[in-house]
Amino acid sequence: MKKEAMLYEKLDNKFVHCFLCNHNCKIADSKFGICGVRQNIAGTLYTLVYNEVITANIDPIEKKPLYHFLPGSQSYSIATIGCNFRCGFCQNWQISQMSKRQNQEFSSMRMSPETVVEQARLDNCASISYTYTEPTIFFEYAYDSAILAKKHGLKNIFVTNGFMTKKAIDTIKPYLDAANVDIKSFNENFYKNICKASLLPVLDSVKYMKQCGIWVEITTLVVPGENDSDEELNNLADFIASVDKDMPWHISRFHPDYKFTNYNSTPPETLRRARDIGKSKGLRFIYLGNILKGNDTSCYNCNRLLVKRDLYNIKELNLQNGSCSYCGVKIKGIWK
């Protein structure tokens, strides 16, 4: 469905300037932004994916992954096609790399924001997650859905690459409760060559969302030989610690996919090495993803088990009003 876009301005000669994400596309008449789902039509910018859901699922919140946000709850998870990154290792590339630009055929579900919220409530979900692809590029749809969700007592979550502008964050922040932000690397060349984007705006988004009171967790997919050096992991851990040592860091195992099929899966010892580096920087909550062990939450003060997880299932929860049940220290998060 075509709908006039938010966060753009009209320029001379029927050009438009989109400032939704940090690509800051200036788009000629009839052309598309980098995302491939926003088009300039006669000097007006339109989103072409409003209401067009490519996938909708009920997910455990731990799958986002969010470990300090309503543990054990369900999140109604939706996406449209498209992305403003071109990551060669993308594990949702079948939908994220689809585009309206190429007139690709795909089967989508027409779901209004009202329908999304109604379905989330019928399925007893505590939140709606805008995920799988990049929520920034279907911002108008996520924004309208988030407003309705908030009115009905549901939380809103972005699972994002963090490349949105400050203006976009300011627009969504009254309705956005949490975000899992991918910091894909701590190397500008990695972002430029592999993601076709830039690192600094992502770091700025993490800091600004934190300032806005949005609950933030970080995910890094560790790709062998690309972003797994001690130097880079040290720098990344330093950055997270500089923002908040209580900010959870999810270090996930890569498996070969999309354009990276000639790579090996990440050795588990690499993830453990990254965890040790994070701990050496003072990070209190580090989790290992896509492997069976390393996803429990322990108290940073007394080291007792707080949350025991079996994959995405909560087996044990030892928190009282957001504090450790044993020593009473406050554990940062949104626990109820």
Short mmCIF file of N, CA and C in Angstrom, two decimals, residues 42-110:
data_model
loop_
_atom_site.label_atom_id
_atom_site.label_comp_id
_atom_site.label_asym_id
_atom_site.label_seq_id
_atom_site.Cartn_x
_atom_site.Cartn_y
_atom_site.Cartn_z
N ALA A 42 6.61 12.12 -8.42
CA ALA A 42 6.23 13.49 -8.79
C ALA A 42 6.52 14.49 -7.67
N GLY A 43 7.63 14.28 -6.96
CA GLY A 43 8.04 15.23 -5.94
C GLY A 43 7.49 14.99 -4.56
N THR A 44 6.80 13.87 -4.36
CA THR A 44 6.31 13.46 -3.04
C THR A 44 6.89 12.10 -2.71
N LEU A 45 7.41 11.94 -1.51
CA LEU A 45 8.01 10.66 -1.10
C LEU A 45 6.94 9.77 -0.49
N TYR A 46 6.93 8.53 -0.95
CA TYR A 46 5.95 7.55 -0.46
C TYR A 46 6.66 6.32 0.09
N THR A 47 6.07 5.75 1.14
CA THR A 47 6.42 4.39 1.53
C THR A 47 5.50 3.46 0.77
N LEU A 48 6.05 2.38 0.24
CA LEU A 48 5.27 1.46 -0.60
C LEU A 48 4.92 0.16 0.12
N VAL A 49 5.25 0.07 1.42
CA VAL A 49 5.04 -1.19 2.14
C VAL A 49 4.10 -1.03 3.33
N TYR A 50 3.40 0.07 3.39
CA TYR A 50 2.47 0.29 4.51
C TYR A 50 1.39 -0.79 4.49
N ASN A 51 1.20 -1.45 5.63
CA ASN A 51 0.20 -2.53 5.79
C ASN A 51 0.61 -3.84 5.13
N GLU A 52 1.76 -3.89 4.46
CA GLU A 52 2.14 -5.09 3.71
C GLU A 52 3.12 -5.94 4.54
N VAL A 53 2.57 -6.84 5.32
CA VAL A 53 3.37 -7.67 6.22
C VAL A 53 3.88 -8.90 5.48
N ILE A 54 5.18 -9.07 5.46
CA ILE A 54 5.78 -10.22 4.79
C ILE A 54 5.81 -11.43 5.72
N THR A 55 5.85 -11.18 7.04
CA THR A 55 5.81 -12.26 8.01
C THR A 55 5.30 -11.74 9.34
N ALA A 56 4.56 -12.59 10.04
CA ALA A 56 4.03 -12.25 11.36
C ALA A 56 4.06 -13.52 12.21
N ASN A 57 4.66 -13.43 13.39
CA ASN A 57 4.81 -14.59 14.26
C ASN A 57 4.65 -14.19 15.72
N ILE A 58 4.34 -15.18 16.53
CA ILE A 58 4.38 -15.00 17.98
C ILE A 58 5.71 -15.56 18.46
N ASP A 59 6.56 -14.69 18.97
CA ASP A 59 7.90 -15.10 19.40
C ASP A 59 8.08 -14.90 20.89
N PRO A 60 8.87 -15.76 21.52
CA PRO A 60 9.30 -15.42 22.89
C PRO A 60 10.19 -14.19 22.85
N ILE A 61 10.06 -13.34 23.83
CA ILE A 61 10.84 -12.10 23.85
C ILE A 61 12.33 -12.39 23.82
N GLU A 62 12.71 -13.56 24.35
CA GLU A 62 14.13 -13.93 24.37
C GLU A 62 14.70 -14.15 22.97
N LYS A 63 13.83 -14.32 21.98
CA LYS A 63 14.30 -14.56 20.62
C LYS A 63 14.74 -13.27 19.93
N LYS A 64 14.43 -12.11 20.50
CA LYS A 64 14.69 -10.84 19.80
C LYS A 64 16.17 -10.53 19.60
N PRO A 65 17.16 -10.77 20.44
CA PRO A 65 16.99 -11.22 21.81
C PRO A 65 16.91 -10.04 22.80
N LEU A 66 15.96 -10.14 23.73
CA LEU A 66 15.89 -9.24 24.88
C LEU A 66 15.80 -10.12 26.13
N TYR A 67 16.79 -10.00 27.00
CA TYR A 67 16.86 -10.85 28.19
C TYR A 67 16.49 -10.11 29.47
N HIS A 68 16.48 -8.78 29.39
CA HIS A 68 16.15 -8.00 30.59
C HIS A 68 14.87 -7.21 30.36
N PHE A 69 14.00 -7.73 29.54
CA PHE A 69 12.75 -7.04 29.19
C PHE A 69 11.61 -8.06 29.18
N LEU A 70 10.77 -8.02 30.21
CA LEU A 70 9.60 -8.89 30.31
C LEU A 70 9.93 -10.35 30.02
N PRO A 71 10.88 -10.93 30.76
CA PRO A 71 11.28 -12.32 30.46
C PRO A 71 10.11 -13.28 30.56
N GLY A 72 10.10 -14.22 29.62
CA GLY A 72 9.04 -15.22 29.60
C GLY A 72 7.79 -14.78 28.87
N SER A 73 7.74 -13.54 28.41
CA SER A 73 6.55 -13.05 27.71
C SER A 73 6.64 -13.34 26.21
N GLN A 74 5.51 -13.15 25.53
CA GLN A 74 5.44 -13.33 24.09
C GLN A 74 5.36 -11.97 23.40
N SER A 75 5.95 -11.90 22.22
CA SER A 75 5.95 -10.65 21.45
C SER A 75 5.42 -10.92 20.04
N TYR A 76 4.41 -10.17 19.65
CA TYR A 76 3.88 -10.29 18.30
C TYR A 76 4.85 -9.60 17.35
N SER A 77 5.41 -10.36 16.41
CA SER A 77 6.56 -9.90 15.63
C SER A 77 6.20 -9.78 14.16
N ILE A 78 6.43 -8.58 13.60
CA ILE A 78 6.05 -8.32 12.21
C ILE A 78 7.19 -7.67 11.44
N ALA A 79 7.11 -7.80 10.12
CA ALA A 79 8.09 -7.16 9.23
C ALA A 79 7.46 -6.94 7.88
N THR A 80 7.99 -5.95 7.17
CA THR A 80 7.76 -5.82 5.73
C THR A 80 9.07 -6.20 5.04
N ILE A 81 9.05 -6.18 3.72
CA ILE A 81 10.30 -6.39 2.98
C ILE A 81 11.19 -5.16 3.10
N GLY A 82 12.47 -5.35 2.80
CA GLY A 82 13.37 -4.21 2.63
C GLY A 82 14.33 -3.98 3.76
N CYS A 83 15.45 -3.31 3.41
CA CYS A 83 16.45 -2.94 4.40
C CYS A 83 17.33 -1.84 3.80
N ASN A 84 17.93 -1.05 4.69
CA ASN A 84 18.85 -0.01 4.23
C ASN A 84 20.31 -0.44 4.36
N PHE A 85 20.56 -1.70 4.74
CA PHE A 85 21.89 -2.30 4.75
C PHE A 85 21.95 -3.40 3.69
N ARG A 86 23.16 -3.81 3.35
CA ARG A 86 23.36 -4.87 2.37
C ARG A 86 24.32 -5.93 2.91
N CYS A 87 24.14 -6.31 4.13
CA CYS A 87 25.06 -7.23 4.81
C CYS A 87 25.14 -8.58 4.08
N GLY A 88 26.34 -8.96 3.71
CA GLY A 88 26.52 -10.21 2.99
C GLY A 88 26.26 -11.44 3.82
N PHE A 89 26.22 -11.27 5.15
CA PHE A 89 26.00 -12.40 6.05
C PHE A 89 24.56 -12.42 6.58
N CYS A 90 23.68 -11.61 6.04
CA CYS A 90 22.31 -11.49 6.57
C CYS A 90 21.64 -12.85 6.64
N GLN A 91 21.00 -13.12 7.77
CA GLN A 91 20.35 -14.40 7.96
C GLN A 91 18.84 -14.32 7.72
N ASN A 92 18.36 -13.13 7.32
CA ASN A 92 16.98 -12.98 6.86
C ASN A 92 16.97 -12.36 5.46
N TRP A 93 18.00 -12.66 4.68
CA TRP A 93 18.19 -11.99 3.40
C TRP A 93 17.04 -12.22 2.43
N GLN A 94 16.33 -13.34 2.57
CA GLN A 94 15.25 -13.64 1.62
C GLN A 94 14.16 -12.57 1.64
N ILE A 95 13.99 -11.89 2.80
CA ILE A 95 12.99 -10.83 2.87
C ILE A 95 13.64 -9.45 3.01
N SER A 96 14.79 -9.38 3.70
CA SER A 96 15.40 -8.06 3.91
C SER A 96 15.93 -7.48 2.61
N GLN A 97 16.38 -8.32 1.70
CA GLN A 97 16.98 -7.83 0.47
C GLN A 97 15.98 -7.77 -0.70
N MET A 98 14.71 -8.02 -0.40
CA MET A 98 13.68 -7.79 -1.40
C MET A 98 13.41 -6.30 -1.52
N SER A 99 12.88 -5.90 -2.67
CA SER A 99 12.75 -4.48 -2.95
C SER A 99 11.56 -4.23 -3.85
N LYS A 100 10.97 -3.05 -3.71
CA LYS A 100 9.94 -2.61 -4.66
C LYS A 100 10.58 -2.09 -5.95
N ARG A 101 11.87 -1.79 -5.88
CA ARG A 101 12.56 -1.22 -7.03
C ARG A 101 12.58 -2.19 -8.21
N GLN A 102 12.79 -3.47 -7.91
CA GLN A 102 12.90 -4.47 -8.98
C GLN A 102 11.55 -5.09 -9.36
N ASN A 103 10.47 -4.59 -8.76
CA ASN A 103 9.15 -5.17 -9.00
C ASN A 103 9.12 -6.67 -8.72
N GLN A 104 9.84 -7.07 -7.68
CA GLN A 104 9.85 -8.48 -7.32
C GLN A 104 8.48 -8.91 -6.81
N GLU A 105 8.07 -10.10 -7.21
CA GLU A 105 6.80 -10.62 -6.73
C GLU A 105 7.00 -11.29 -5.38
N PHE A 106 6.09 -11.01 -4.46
CA PHE A 106 6.13 -11.66 -3.16
C PHE A 106 4.73 -11.68 -2.59
N SER A 107 4.51 -12.61 -1.69
CA SER A 107 3.21 -12.76 -1.07
C SER A 107 3.22 -12.11 0.30
N SER A 108 2.39 -11.08 0.47
CA SER A 108 2.32 -10.39 1.75
C SER A 108 0.89 -10.45 2.29
N MET A 109 0.77 -10.11 3.56
CA MET A 109 -0.53 -10.06 4.21
C MET A 109 -0.90 -8.60 4.44
N ARG A 110 -2.10 -8.21 4.08
CA ARG A 110 -2.58 -6.87 4.37
C ARG A 110 -3.05 -6.81 5.82
#
